Amino acid sequence: MPKAKRFDELEVLRKAERVFNEKGYNGTSMDDLVQATGLSRSSIYDTFGDKHGLFLKALGNYQDAQNNAMEELLSKTNSYKKKIRTVFDYMINDIVTDKARKGCMMVNANMELNSVDKEVAQMALTTMEDMEQQFYMWIKEGQATGEISKKFPAKALARNLYNNIMGLRVTGRNRPDYDALREMIKITLSLLDQ
């Protein structure tokens, strides 16, 4: 009869996430994961398959937490322009409160593993496409109501916004300066204005 799990899987994923985000996938050893999670190697293998399986679950959990936090903030406004600004404000806050300068786990994973790990590459692509699509929908609606300028096509503007968020994430690791980051997004968001 198999043993019952005696740990909180979500808490294990959060602990693994912190290690992977601090050291990267390749820099994280099984010993690091055993120490961080408090699980034995056999428990990690039994539950997640291997280090890669644990990494993918931790990365998915990180992405879900980011999405949930953002959705809560986005529900507070009906303005399409304000929704877009909320996404950028969320990113800036996430950057400047990250005192260890770990950065975004999805961006880090994508930069480290995209060319060698098809599953991570697919997760990163899906994240990009989902965010671009969300921006596109808000921009289209905002353009229809006159809230957002029609100077640029909605699809091109959505891609530009996503690209700027990724740049913000990378720049923020080197310079997590609130005023400098706000200055950058002011120019980016001015593309939405008439």
Coordinates of C-alpha atoms in Angstrom, one line a residue:
M1 CA 0.0 0.0 0.0
P2 CA 1.5 3.4 -1.0
K3 CA 2.3 5.9 1.7
A4 CA 0.0 8.9 2.0
K5 CA 1.6 12.3 1.2
R6 CA 2.3 14.2 4.4
F7 CA 3.1 17.6 3.0
D8 CA 1.4 20.6 1.5
E9 CA 2.2 20.4 -2.3
L10 CA 1.6 24.1 -2.8
E11 CA 4.0 25.0 -0.1
V12 CA 6.6 22.7 -1.6
L13 CA 6.1 24.3 -5.0
R14 CA 6.6 27.8 -3.5
K15 CA 9.8 26.7 -1.8
A16 CA 11.1 25.1 -5.0
E17 CA 10.2 28.2 -6.9
R18 CA 12.3 30.4 -4.7
V19 CA 15.4 28.1 -5.2
F20 CA 14.9 27.8 -9.0
N21 CA 14.4 31.5 -9.3
E22 CA 17.4 32.3 -7.3
K23 CA 19.8 29.8 -8.8
G24 CA 18.2 29.0 -12.2
Y25 CA 17.3 25.6 -13.4
N26 CA 20.8 24.4 -14.2
G27 CA 22.3 25.9 -11.0
T28 CA 19.8 24.2 -8.8
S29 CA 20.8 20.7 -7.5
M30 CA 18.6 18.0 -6.1
D31 CA 20.4 18.6 -2.8
D32 CA 19.2 22.3 -3.0
L33 CA 15.7 21.1 -3.5
V34 CA 15.8 18.6 -0.7
Q35 CA 17.1 21.2 1.7
A36 CA 14.6 23.9 0.6
T37 CA 11.5 21.7 0.5
G38 CA 12.3 19.5 3.4
L39 CA 11.3 16.5 1.3
S40 CA 13.5 13.4 0.6
R41 CA 14.7 12.7 -2.9
S42 CA 12.3 9.8 -3.1
S43 CA 9.3 12.0 -2.2
I44 CA 10.3 14.5 -4.8
Y45 CA 10.7 11.7 -7.4
D46 CA 7.4 10.0 -6.3
T47 CA 5.4 13.3 -6.5
F48 CA 7.0 15.2 -9.3
G49 CA 8.8 12.6 -11.4
D50 CA 12.2 14.4 -11.3
K51 CA 13.8 17.8 -11.0
H52 CA 12.4 18.9 -14.4
G53 CA 8.9 17.8 -13.4
L54 CA 9.2 19.8 -10.1
F55 CA 10.5 22.8 -12.1
L56 CA 7.6 22.8 -14.5
K57 CA 5.1 22.5 -11.7
A58 CA 6.8 25.3 -9.8
L59 CA 6.9 27.5 -12.9
G60 CA 3.2 26.9 -13.6
N61 CA 2.4 27.7 -10.0
Y62 CA 4.4 30.9 -10.2
Q63 CA 2.6 31.9 -13.4
D64 CA -0.8 31.1 -11.8
A65 CA 0.0 33.2 -8.7
Q66 CA 1.1 36.2 -10.9
N67 CA -2.1 35.9 -13.0
N68 CA -4.3 35.7 -9.9
A69 CA -2.7 38.7 -8.3
M70 CA -3.1 40.7 -11.5
E71 CA -6.7 39.6 -12.1
E72 CA -7.7 40.9 -8.6
L73 CA -6.2 44.3 -9.5
L74 CA -7.8 44.4 -12.9
S75 CA -11.2 43.8 -11.6
K76 CA -11.2 47.2 -9.9
T77 CA -11.6 49.2 -13.2
N78 CA -13.6 49.0 -16.3
S79 CA -11.4 51.4 -18.2
Y80 CA -9.3 49.7 -20.9
K81 CA -6.5 52.2 -20.6
K82 CA -6.5 51.9 -16.8
K83 CA -6.3 48.1 -17.1
I84 CA -3.2 48.4 -19.3
R85 CA -1.7 50.9 -16.9
T86 CA -2.5 48.5 -14.0
V87 CA -0.5 45.7 -15.7
F88 CA 2.5 48.0 -16.0
D89 CA 2.1 49.3 -12.4
Y90 CA 1.9 45.8 -11.2
M91 CA 5.2 44.9 -13.0
I92 CA 7.0 48.0 -11.6
N93 CA 5.8 47.2 -8.1
D94 CA 6.9 43.6 -8.5
I95 CA 10.3 44.7 -9.7
V96 CA 11.0 47.3 -7.0
T97 CA 9.8 45.1 -4.1
D98 CA 12.1 42.2 -5.3
K99 CA 15.0 43.1 -2.9
A100 CA 17.0 40.0 -3.9
R101 CA 16.6 41.0 -7.6
K102 CA 15.6 37.5 -8.7
G103 CA 13.4 38.9 -11.4
C104 CA 10.4 37.2 -13.1
M105 CA 10.7 33.4 -13.0
M106 CA 9.1 33.0 -16.4
V107 CA 11.5 35.5 -18.0
N108 CA 14.4 33.9 -16.3
A109 CA 13.4 30.4 -17.3
N110 CA 12.7 31.5 -20.9
M111 CA 16.2 33.1 -21.2
E112 CA 18.0 30.1 -19.7
L113 CA 16.1 27.3 -21.3
N114 CA 14.1 28.3 -24.3
S115 CA 16.5 26.8 -26.9
V116 CA 17.0 23.5 -25.0
D117 CA 13.6 22.8 -23.3
K118 CA 10.5 22.5 -25.5
E119 CA 8.1 22.5 -22.5
V120 CA 9.6 25.8 -21.1
A121 CA 9.6 27.3 -24.5
Q122 CA 6.0 26.4 -25.0
M123 CA 5.0 27.8 -21.6
A124 CA 6.8 31.1 -22.4
L125 CA 5.2 31.3 -25.8
T126 CA 1.7 30.6 -24.4
T127 CA 2.3 33.3 -21.8
M128 CA 3.4 35.8 -24.4
E129 CA 0.5 35.0 -26.7
D130 CA -2.0 35.2 -23.9
M131 CA -0.8 38.6 -22.7
E132 CA -0.6 40.0 -26.2
Q133 CA -4.2 38.7 -26.8
Q134 CA -5.4 40.4 -23.6
F135 CA -3.8 43.7 -24.6
Y136 CA -5.2 43.3 -28.1
M137 CA -8.8 42.9 -26.7
W138 CA -8.4 45.9 -24.4
I139 CA -7.0 48.0 -27.1
K140 CA -9.7 47.0 -29.7
E141 CA -12.4 47.8 -27.1
G142 CA -10.7 51.0 -26.1
Q143 CA -10.3 52.1 -29.7
A144 CA -14.0 51.3 -30.3
T145 CA -15.1 53.5 -27.4
G146 CA -12.6 56.3 -28.3
E147 CA -10.6 55.8 -25.1
I148 CA -7.5 54.6 -26.9
S149 CA -6.0 56.1 -30.0
K150 CA -6.4 54.5 -33.4
K151 CA -3.1 55.8 -34.6
F152 CA -1.6 52.3 -34.4
P153 CA -3.2 49.0 -35.3
A154 CA -4.4 47.1 -32.2
K155 CA -2.3 44.0 -32.9
A156 CA 0.9 46.0 -33.4
L157 CA 0.3 48.1 -30.3
A158 CA -0.4 44.9 -28.2
R159 CA 2.8 43.4 -29.3
N160 CA 4.7 46.6 -28.5
L161 CA 3.2 46.7 -25.0
Y162 CA 4.2 43.1 -24.4
N163 CA 7.7 43.8 -25.7
N164 CA 8.0 46.8 -23.4
I165 CA 6.9 44.7 -20.4
M166 CA 9.7 42.2 -21.1
G167 CA 12.1 45.0 -21.5
L168 CA 10.9 46.5 -18.2
R169 CA 11.4 43.1 -16.5
V170 CA 15.0 42.8 -17.7
T171 CA 15.9 46.5 -17.1
G172 CA 14.4 46.3 -13.6
R173 CA 16.8 43.5 -12.6
N174 CA 19.7 45.9 -13.3
R175 CA 18.1 49.1 -12.3
P176 CA 15.1 48.6 -9.9
D177 CA 14.5 52.3 -9.7
Y178 CA 10.8 53.2 -9.3
D179 CA 11.2 56.7 -10.9
A180 CA 13.2 55.5 -13.9
L181 CA 10.8 52.6 -14.6
R182 CA 7.8 55.0 -14.3
E183 CA 9.5 57.4 -16.7
M184 CA 9.9 54.5 -19.2
I185 CA 6.3 53.4 -19.1
K186 CA 5.1 56.9 -19.4
I187 CA 6.5 57.0 -22.9
T188 CA 5.1 53.5 -23.7
L189 CA 1.6 54.3 -22.4
S190 CA 1.6 57.6 -24.4
L191 CA 1.0 55.4 -27.5
L192 CA -2.5 54.8 -26.2
D193 CA -3.3 58.5 -26.2
Q194 CA -5.1 60.5 -28.9

